Coordinates of C-alpha atoms and ligand atoms in Angstrom, one line a residue:
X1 CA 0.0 0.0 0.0
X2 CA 1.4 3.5 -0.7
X3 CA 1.8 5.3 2.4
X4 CA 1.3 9.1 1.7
X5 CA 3.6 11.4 4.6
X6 CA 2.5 14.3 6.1
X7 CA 5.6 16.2 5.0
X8 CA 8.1 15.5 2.6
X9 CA 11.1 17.2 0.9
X10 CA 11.7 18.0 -2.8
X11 CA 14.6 17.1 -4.9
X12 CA 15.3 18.3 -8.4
X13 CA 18.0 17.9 -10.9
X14 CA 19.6 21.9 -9.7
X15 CA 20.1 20.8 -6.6
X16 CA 22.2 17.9 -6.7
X17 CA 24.1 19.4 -9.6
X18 CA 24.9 21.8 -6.8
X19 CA 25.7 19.5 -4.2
X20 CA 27.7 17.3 -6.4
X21 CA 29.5 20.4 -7.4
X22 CA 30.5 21.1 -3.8
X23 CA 31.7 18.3 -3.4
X24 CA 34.2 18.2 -6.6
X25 CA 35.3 21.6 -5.2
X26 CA 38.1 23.3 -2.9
X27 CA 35.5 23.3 0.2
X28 CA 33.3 20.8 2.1
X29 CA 33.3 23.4 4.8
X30 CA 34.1 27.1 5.3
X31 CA 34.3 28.1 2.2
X32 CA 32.1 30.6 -0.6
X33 CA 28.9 28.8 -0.3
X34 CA 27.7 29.4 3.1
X35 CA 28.0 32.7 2.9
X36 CA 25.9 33.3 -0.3
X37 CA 23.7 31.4 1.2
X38 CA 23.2 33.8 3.9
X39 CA 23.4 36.6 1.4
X40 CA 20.7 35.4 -0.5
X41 CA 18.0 34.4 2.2
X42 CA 19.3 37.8 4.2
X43 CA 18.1 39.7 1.4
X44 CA 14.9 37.8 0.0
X45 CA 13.4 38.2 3.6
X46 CA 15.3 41.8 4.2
X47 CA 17.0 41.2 7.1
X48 CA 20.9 43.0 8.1
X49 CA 22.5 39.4 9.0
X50 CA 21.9 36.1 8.8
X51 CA 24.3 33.3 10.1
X52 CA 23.6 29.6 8.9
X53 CA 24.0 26.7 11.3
X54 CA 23.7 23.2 11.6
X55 CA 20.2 23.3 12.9
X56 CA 17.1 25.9 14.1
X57 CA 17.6 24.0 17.3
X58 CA 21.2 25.7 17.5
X59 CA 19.6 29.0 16.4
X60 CA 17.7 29.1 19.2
X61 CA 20.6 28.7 21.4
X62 CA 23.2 31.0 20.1
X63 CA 19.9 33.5 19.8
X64 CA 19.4 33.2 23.2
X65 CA 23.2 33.4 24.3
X66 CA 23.7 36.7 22.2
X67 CA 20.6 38.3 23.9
X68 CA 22.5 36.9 27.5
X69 CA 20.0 34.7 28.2
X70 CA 21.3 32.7 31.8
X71 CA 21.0 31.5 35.4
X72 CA 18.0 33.5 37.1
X73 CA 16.3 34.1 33.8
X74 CA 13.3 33.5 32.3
X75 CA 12.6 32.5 28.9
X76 CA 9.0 32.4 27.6
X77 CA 7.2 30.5 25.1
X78 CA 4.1 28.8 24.0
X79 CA 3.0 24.9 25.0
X80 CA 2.4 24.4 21.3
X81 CA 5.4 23.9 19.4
X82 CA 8.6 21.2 19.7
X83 CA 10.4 21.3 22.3
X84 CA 13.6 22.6 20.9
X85 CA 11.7 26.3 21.1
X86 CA 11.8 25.9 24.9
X87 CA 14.9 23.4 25.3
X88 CA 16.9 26.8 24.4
X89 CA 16.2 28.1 27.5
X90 CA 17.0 25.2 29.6
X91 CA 20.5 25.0 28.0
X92 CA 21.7 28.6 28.7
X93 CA 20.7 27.9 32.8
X94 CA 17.1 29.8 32.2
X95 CA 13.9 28.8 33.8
X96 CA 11.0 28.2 31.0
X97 CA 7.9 29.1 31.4
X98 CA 4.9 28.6 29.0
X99 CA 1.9 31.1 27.8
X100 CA -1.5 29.6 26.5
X101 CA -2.2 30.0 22.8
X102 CA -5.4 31.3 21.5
X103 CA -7.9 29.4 20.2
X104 CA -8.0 30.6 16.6
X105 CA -4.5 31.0 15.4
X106 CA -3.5 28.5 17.6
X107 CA -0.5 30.7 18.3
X108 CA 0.8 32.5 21.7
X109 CA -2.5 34.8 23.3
X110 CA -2.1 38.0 22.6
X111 CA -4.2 38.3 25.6
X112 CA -2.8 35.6 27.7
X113 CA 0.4 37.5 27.4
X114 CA -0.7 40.9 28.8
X115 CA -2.0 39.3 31.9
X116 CA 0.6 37.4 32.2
X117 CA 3.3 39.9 31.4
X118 CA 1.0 42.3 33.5
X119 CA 1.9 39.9 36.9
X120 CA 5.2 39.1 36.6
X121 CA 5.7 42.7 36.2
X122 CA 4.4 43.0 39.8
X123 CA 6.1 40.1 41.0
X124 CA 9.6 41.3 39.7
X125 CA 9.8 37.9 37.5
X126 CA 9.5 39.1 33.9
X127 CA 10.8 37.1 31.2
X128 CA 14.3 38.1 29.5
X129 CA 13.3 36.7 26.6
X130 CA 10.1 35.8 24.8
X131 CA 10.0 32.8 21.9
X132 CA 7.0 32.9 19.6
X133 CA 6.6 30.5 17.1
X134 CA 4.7 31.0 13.8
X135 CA 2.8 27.7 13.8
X136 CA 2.1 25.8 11.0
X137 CA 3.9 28.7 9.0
X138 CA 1.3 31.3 10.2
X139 CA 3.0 34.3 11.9
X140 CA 2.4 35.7 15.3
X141 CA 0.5 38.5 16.5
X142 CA 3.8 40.4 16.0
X143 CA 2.7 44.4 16.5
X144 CA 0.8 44.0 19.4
X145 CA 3.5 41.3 20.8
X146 CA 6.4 43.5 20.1
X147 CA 4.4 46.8 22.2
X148 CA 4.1 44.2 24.9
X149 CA 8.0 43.2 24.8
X150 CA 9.0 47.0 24.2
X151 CA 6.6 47.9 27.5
X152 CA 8.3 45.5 29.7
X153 CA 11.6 45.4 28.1
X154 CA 11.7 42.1 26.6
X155 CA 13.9 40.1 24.0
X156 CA 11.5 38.8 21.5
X157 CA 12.9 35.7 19.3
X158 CA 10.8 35.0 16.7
X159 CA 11.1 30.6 16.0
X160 CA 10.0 30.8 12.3
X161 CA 11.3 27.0 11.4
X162 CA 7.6 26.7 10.0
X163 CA 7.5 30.1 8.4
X164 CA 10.4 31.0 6.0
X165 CA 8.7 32.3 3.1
X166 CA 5.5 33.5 4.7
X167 CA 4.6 36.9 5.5
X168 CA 3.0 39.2 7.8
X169 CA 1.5 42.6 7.1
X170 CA 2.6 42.0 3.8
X171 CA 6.6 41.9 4.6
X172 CA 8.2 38.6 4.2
X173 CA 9.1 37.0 8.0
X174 CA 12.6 37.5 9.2
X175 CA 12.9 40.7 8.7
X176 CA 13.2 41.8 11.9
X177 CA 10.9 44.8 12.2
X178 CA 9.1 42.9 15.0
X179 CA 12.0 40.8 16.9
X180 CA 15.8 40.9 17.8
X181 CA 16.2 37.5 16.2
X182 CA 14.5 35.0 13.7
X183 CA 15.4 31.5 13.2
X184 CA 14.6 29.0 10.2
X185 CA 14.7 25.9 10.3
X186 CA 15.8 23.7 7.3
X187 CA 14.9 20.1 7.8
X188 CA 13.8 18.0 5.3
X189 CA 9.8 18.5 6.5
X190 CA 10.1 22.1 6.3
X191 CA 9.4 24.4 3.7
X192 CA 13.4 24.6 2.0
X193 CA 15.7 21.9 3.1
X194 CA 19.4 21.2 3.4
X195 CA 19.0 18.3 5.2
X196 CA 20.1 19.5 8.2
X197 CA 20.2 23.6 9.3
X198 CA 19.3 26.2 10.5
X199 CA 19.6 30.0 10.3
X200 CA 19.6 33.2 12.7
X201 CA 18.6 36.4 11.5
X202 CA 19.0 40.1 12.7
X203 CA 19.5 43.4 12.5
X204 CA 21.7 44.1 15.1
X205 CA 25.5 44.0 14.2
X206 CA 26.5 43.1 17.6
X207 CA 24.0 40.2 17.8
X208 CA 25.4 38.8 14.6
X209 CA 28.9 39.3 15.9
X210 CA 28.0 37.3 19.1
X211 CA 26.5 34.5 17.8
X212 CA 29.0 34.4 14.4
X213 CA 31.4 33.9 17.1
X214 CA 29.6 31.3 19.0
X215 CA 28.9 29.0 16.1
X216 CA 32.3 28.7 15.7
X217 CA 34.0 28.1 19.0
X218 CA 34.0 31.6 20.2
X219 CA 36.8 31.9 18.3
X220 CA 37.8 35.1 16.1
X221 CA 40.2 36.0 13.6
X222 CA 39.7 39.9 14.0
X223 CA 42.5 41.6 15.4
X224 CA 40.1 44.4 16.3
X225 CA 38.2 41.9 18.4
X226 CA 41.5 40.7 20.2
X227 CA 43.2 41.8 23.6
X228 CA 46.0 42.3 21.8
X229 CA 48.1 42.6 18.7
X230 CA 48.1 39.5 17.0
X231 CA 51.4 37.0 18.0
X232 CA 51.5 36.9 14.3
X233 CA 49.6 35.8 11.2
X234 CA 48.9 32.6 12.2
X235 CA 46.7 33.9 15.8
X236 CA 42.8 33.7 16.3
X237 CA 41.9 33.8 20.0
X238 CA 39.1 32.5 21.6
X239 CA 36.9 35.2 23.5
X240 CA 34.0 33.1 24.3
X241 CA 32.6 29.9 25.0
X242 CA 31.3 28.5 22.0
X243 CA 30.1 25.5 20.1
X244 CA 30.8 24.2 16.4
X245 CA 27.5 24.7 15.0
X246 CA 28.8 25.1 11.6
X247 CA 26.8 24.7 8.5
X248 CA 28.5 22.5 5.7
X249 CA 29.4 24.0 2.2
X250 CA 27.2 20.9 0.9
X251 CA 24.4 22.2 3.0
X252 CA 24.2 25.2 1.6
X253 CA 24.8 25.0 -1.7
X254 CA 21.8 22.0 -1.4
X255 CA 19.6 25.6 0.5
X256 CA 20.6 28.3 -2.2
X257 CA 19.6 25.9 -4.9
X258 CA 16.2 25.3 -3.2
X259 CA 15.6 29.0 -2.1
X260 CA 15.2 30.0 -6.1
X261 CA 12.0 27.8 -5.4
X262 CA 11.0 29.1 -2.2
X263 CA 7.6 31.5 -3.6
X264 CA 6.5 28.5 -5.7
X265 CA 6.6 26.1 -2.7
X266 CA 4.7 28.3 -0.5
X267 CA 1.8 29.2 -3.3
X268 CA 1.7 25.7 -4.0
X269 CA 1.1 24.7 -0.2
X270 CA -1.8 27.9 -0.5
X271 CA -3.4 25.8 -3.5
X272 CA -3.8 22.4 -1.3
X273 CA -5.0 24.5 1.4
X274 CA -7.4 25.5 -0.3
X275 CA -8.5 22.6 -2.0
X276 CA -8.2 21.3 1.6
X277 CA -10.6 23.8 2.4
X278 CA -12.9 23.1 -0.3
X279 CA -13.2 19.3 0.2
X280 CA -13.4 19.2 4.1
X281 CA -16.2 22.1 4.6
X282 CA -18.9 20.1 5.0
X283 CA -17.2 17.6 7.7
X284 CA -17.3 18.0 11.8
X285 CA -13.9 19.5 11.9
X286 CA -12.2 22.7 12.1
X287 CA -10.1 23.6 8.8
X288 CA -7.3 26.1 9.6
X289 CA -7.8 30.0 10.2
X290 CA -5.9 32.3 8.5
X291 CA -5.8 36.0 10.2
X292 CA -6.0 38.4 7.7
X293 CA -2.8 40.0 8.7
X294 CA -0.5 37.2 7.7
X295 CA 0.1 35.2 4.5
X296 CA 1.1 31.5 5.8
X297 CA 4.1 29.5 5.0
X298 CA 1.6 26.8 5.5
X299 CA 4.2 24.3 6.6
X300 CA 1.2 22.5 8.5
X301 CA -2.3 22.3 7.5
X302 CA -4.1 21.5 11.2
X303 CA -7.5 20.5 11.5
X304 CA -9.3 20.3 14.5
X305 CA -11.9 17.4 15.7
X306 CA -15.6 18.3 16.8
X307 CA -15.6 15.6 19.5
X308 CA -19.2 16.5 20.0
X309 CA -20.8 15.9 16.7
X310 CA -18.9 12.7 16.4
X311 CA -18.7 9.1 17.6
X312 CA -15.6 7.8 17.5
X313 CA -12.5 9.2 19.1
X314 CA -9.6 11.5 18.5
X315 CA -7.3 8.6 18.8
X316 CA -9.4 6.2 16.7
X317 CA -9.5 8.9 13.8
X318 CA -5.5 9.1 13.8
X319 CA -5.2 5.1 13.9
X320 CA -7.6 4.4 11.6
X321 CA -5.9 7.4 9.1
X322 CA -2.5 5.9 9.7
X323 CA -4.0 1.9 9.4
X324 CA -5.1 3.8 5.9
X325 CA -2.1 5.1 4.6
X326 CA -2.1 8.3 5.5
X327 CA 0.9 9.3 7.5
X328 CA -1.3 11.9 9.9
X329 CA 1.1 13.4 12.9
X330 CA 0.0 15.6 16.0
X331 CA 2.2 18.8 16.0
X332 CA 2.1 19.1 18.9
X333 CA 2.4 17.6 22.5
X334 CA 2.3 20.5 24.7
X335 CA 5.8 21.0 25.9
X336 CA 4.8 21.3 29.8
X337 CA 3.1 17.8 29.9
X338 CA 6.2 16.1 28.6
X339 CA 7.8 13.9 31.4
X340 CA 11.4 16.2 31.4
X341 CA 9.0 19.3 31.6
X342 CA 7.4 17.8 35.2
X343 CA 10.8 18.8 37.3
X344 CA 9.5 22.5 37.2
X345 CA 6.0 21.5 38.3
X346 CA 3.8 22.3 35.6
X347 CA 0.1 20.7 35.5
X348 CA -1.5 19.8 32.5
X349 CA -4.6 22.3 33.2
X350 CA -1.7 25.1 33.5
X351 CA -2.6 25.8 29.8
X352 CA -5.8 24.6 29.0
X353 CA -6.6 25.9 25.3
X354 CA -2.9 24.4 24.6
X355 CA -5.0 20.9 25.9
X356 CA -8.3 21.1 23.9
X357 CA -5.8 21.7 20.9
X358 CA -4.0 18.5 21.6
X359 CA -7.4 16.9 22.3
X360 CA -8.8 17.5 19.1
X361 CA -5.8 18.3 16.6
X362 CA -4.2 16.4 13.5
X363 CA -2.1 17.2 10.9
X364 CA -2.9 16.0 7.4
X365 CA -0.4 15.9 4.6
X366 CA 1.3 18.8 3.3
X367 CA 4.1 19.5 1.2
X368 CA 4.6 20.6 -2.8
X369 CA 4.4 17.2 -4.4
X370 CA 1.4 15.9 -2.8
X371 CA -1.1 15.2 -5.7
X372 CA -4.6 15.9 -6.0
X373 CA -5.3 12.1 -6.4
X374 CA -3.3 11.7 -3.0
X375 CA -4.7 14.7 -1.7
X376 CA -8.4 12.9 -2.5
X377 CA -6.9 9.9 -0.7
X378 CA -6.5 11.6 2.0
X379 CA -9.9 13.3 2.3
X380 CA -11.9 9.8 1.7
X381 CA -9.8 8.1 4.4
X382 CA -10.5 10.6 7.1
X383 CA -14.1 10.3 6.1
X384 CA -13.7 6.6 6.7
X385 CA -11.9 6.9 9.9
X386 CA -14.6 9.7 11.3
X387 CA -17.5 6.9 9.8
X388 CA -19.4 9.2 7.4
Ligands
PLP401 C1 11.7 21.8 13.4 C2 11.5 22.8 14.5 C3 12.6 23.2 15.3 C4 13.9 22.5 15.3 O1 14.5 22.5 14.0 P1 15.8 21.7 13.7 O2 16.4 22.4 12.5 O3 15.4 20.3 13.5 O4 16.7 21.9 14.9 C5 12.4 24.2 16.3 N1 11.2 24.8 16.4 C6 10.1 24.4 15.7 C7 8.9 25.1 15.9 C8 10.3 23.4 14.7 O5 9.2 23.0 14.0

């Protein structure tokens, strides 16, 4: 039986010309094509700096690092993502906390964040840093998040691993106007791959010097960054603690190729959702909502279950699409109920819209090459699995 994925990556001719290329050439690492590759997505989304790295999961943490995330601290997010959006946190000696999502977007509460933001603010425990994540490629709240963070003097990183090529108020995300840092993700389910990778983008030059350096040992080669003279021109010196987080030359050269294809992707994602749309209206579920600020990346196309007008379970729907064929997921399991998470005492109920999500949520296939025959597939087997 075919099995149809929820996500998958695409592969053409360009890009492994380009990979194959790398590999004939001078560099495997460290070399030209990293560096155009941060040229080119720098200046399709509009942002100062980007730095590529081995993952969006080691974004996040040289994000938080630059903006001196540490001990005592607290990072925010929302329940609703993967766990490497709050893991950040937990590795630079932060406490995490989370902030219920609203019920439409699914994304972080506007409104749960100003009371929240509105208490700590009292109880002297406001958040360094704040980590929203554009879920399923849609993009935050970002105006009225960023007067919250600007009011109480907080970092804002914006996780867009679900979002590169989507936009908001019409401006592509990562472009900073709204955040000190964005970071993309590049794994093969996301929207442009390079198998591995990440990216972090900004505006500031001394958060792009900071986390340059920490990708790379904390090492520099700039004598204008040194203590001293250099011994000689062999010297680098290491001024910080940091990590080799590195992209590859492969890698990149693999993401430049697919970035020329970025727009198409994206606008063919729009034309499933929407034939998505189309073929599920008439079913007891919940197709995604799309606030009219924000154009989607549509990495995830989410529906939601009405329990109530239906007989059989959440779970039974999922096994019976997966028995099918039909390679549903659940993005995601709210971070705070996962067993690591239970250490800081979080209950379950502490996010309670973040719960009925979970309770009710699946994600149906979604990525370019999905056909309209599969996409049909897809439709008739949920209406199997929900008995209609
Ligand atoms: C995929 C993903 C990440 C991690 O990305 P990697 O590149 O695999 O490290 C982080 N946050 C979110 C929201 C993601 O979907």
């Amino acid at each position: 039986m075919s099995y149809i994925p929820y996500g998958k990556q695409d592969i053409q001719q360009p890009d492994i010309d380009a990979v194959v290329e790398v590999l004939t050439s001078d560099f495997l690492t460290q070399g030209p094509k990293v560096p155009a590759f941060e040229s080119a997505v720098a200046q399709k989304v509009g942002a100062k700096h980007a730095l590529a790295v081995n993952s969006a999961t080691s974004a996040l943490h040289i994000a938080c690092l630059a903006l001196d995330l540490g001990e005592g601290d607290w990072l925010w997010t929302t329940p609703v993502t993967f766990v490497a959006s709050a893991n950040c946190g937990l590795y630079c000696g932060a406490k995490v906390d989370f902030v219920d999502i609203d019920p439409n977007t699914y994304n972080i509460s506007v409104d749960a964040l100003t009371n929240k933001l509105e208490k700590a603010a009292k109880e002297n425990s406001l958040p360094k840093v704040l980590v929203v994540v554009h879920l399923c490629g849609q993009p935050c709240e970002m105006q009225a998040i960023k007067a919250l963070a600007d009011k109480y003097g907080v970092k804002i990183i914006e996780d867009a691993s679900h979002a590169i090529g989507g936009k908001y108020q019409g401006d592509y995300i990562g472009n900073g106007f709204y955040s000190d840092v964005t970071v993309f993700s590049f794994h093969p389910v996301k929207i442009i791959t390079t198998a591995e990778g990440g990216m972090a983008l900004t505006n500031s030059d001394e958060l792009a010097g900071k986390m340059d350096s920490l990708r790379s040992h904390g090492i520099t080669r700039d004598p204008e960054l040194m203590t001293h003279e250099p011994d000689g021109s062999w010297y680098y010196q290491q001024v910080d603690l940091g990590f080799n987080y590195r992209m590859t030359e492969l890698q990149a050269a693999l993401g430049l190729s697919q970035l020329g294809r970025l727009d198409d992707y994206v606008a063919k994602r729009h034309t499933l959702a929407e034939r998505y749309d189309g073929l599920l209206k008439d079913l007891p579920l919940t197709c995604p909502y799309q606030h009219p600020d924000t154009y989607s990346g549509l990495h995830l196309y989410v529906i939601r279950l009405k329990l109530d007008e239906m007989s059989v379970s959440h779970k039974a729907v999922f096994d019976s699409l997966r028995a099918q064929g039909v390679g549903v997921n659940l993005h995601y399991i709210p971070v705070h109920t996962q067993p690591y998470y239970q250490q800081f005492g979080f209950e379950a109920d502490d996010f309670p819209e973040a719960m009925n999500y979970y309770r009710e949520a699946i994600s149906l296939p979604m990525y370019p090459n999905l056909t309209e025959r599969e996409q049909s597939k897809v439709v008739s087997a949920l209406k199997e699995a929900l008995s209609l």
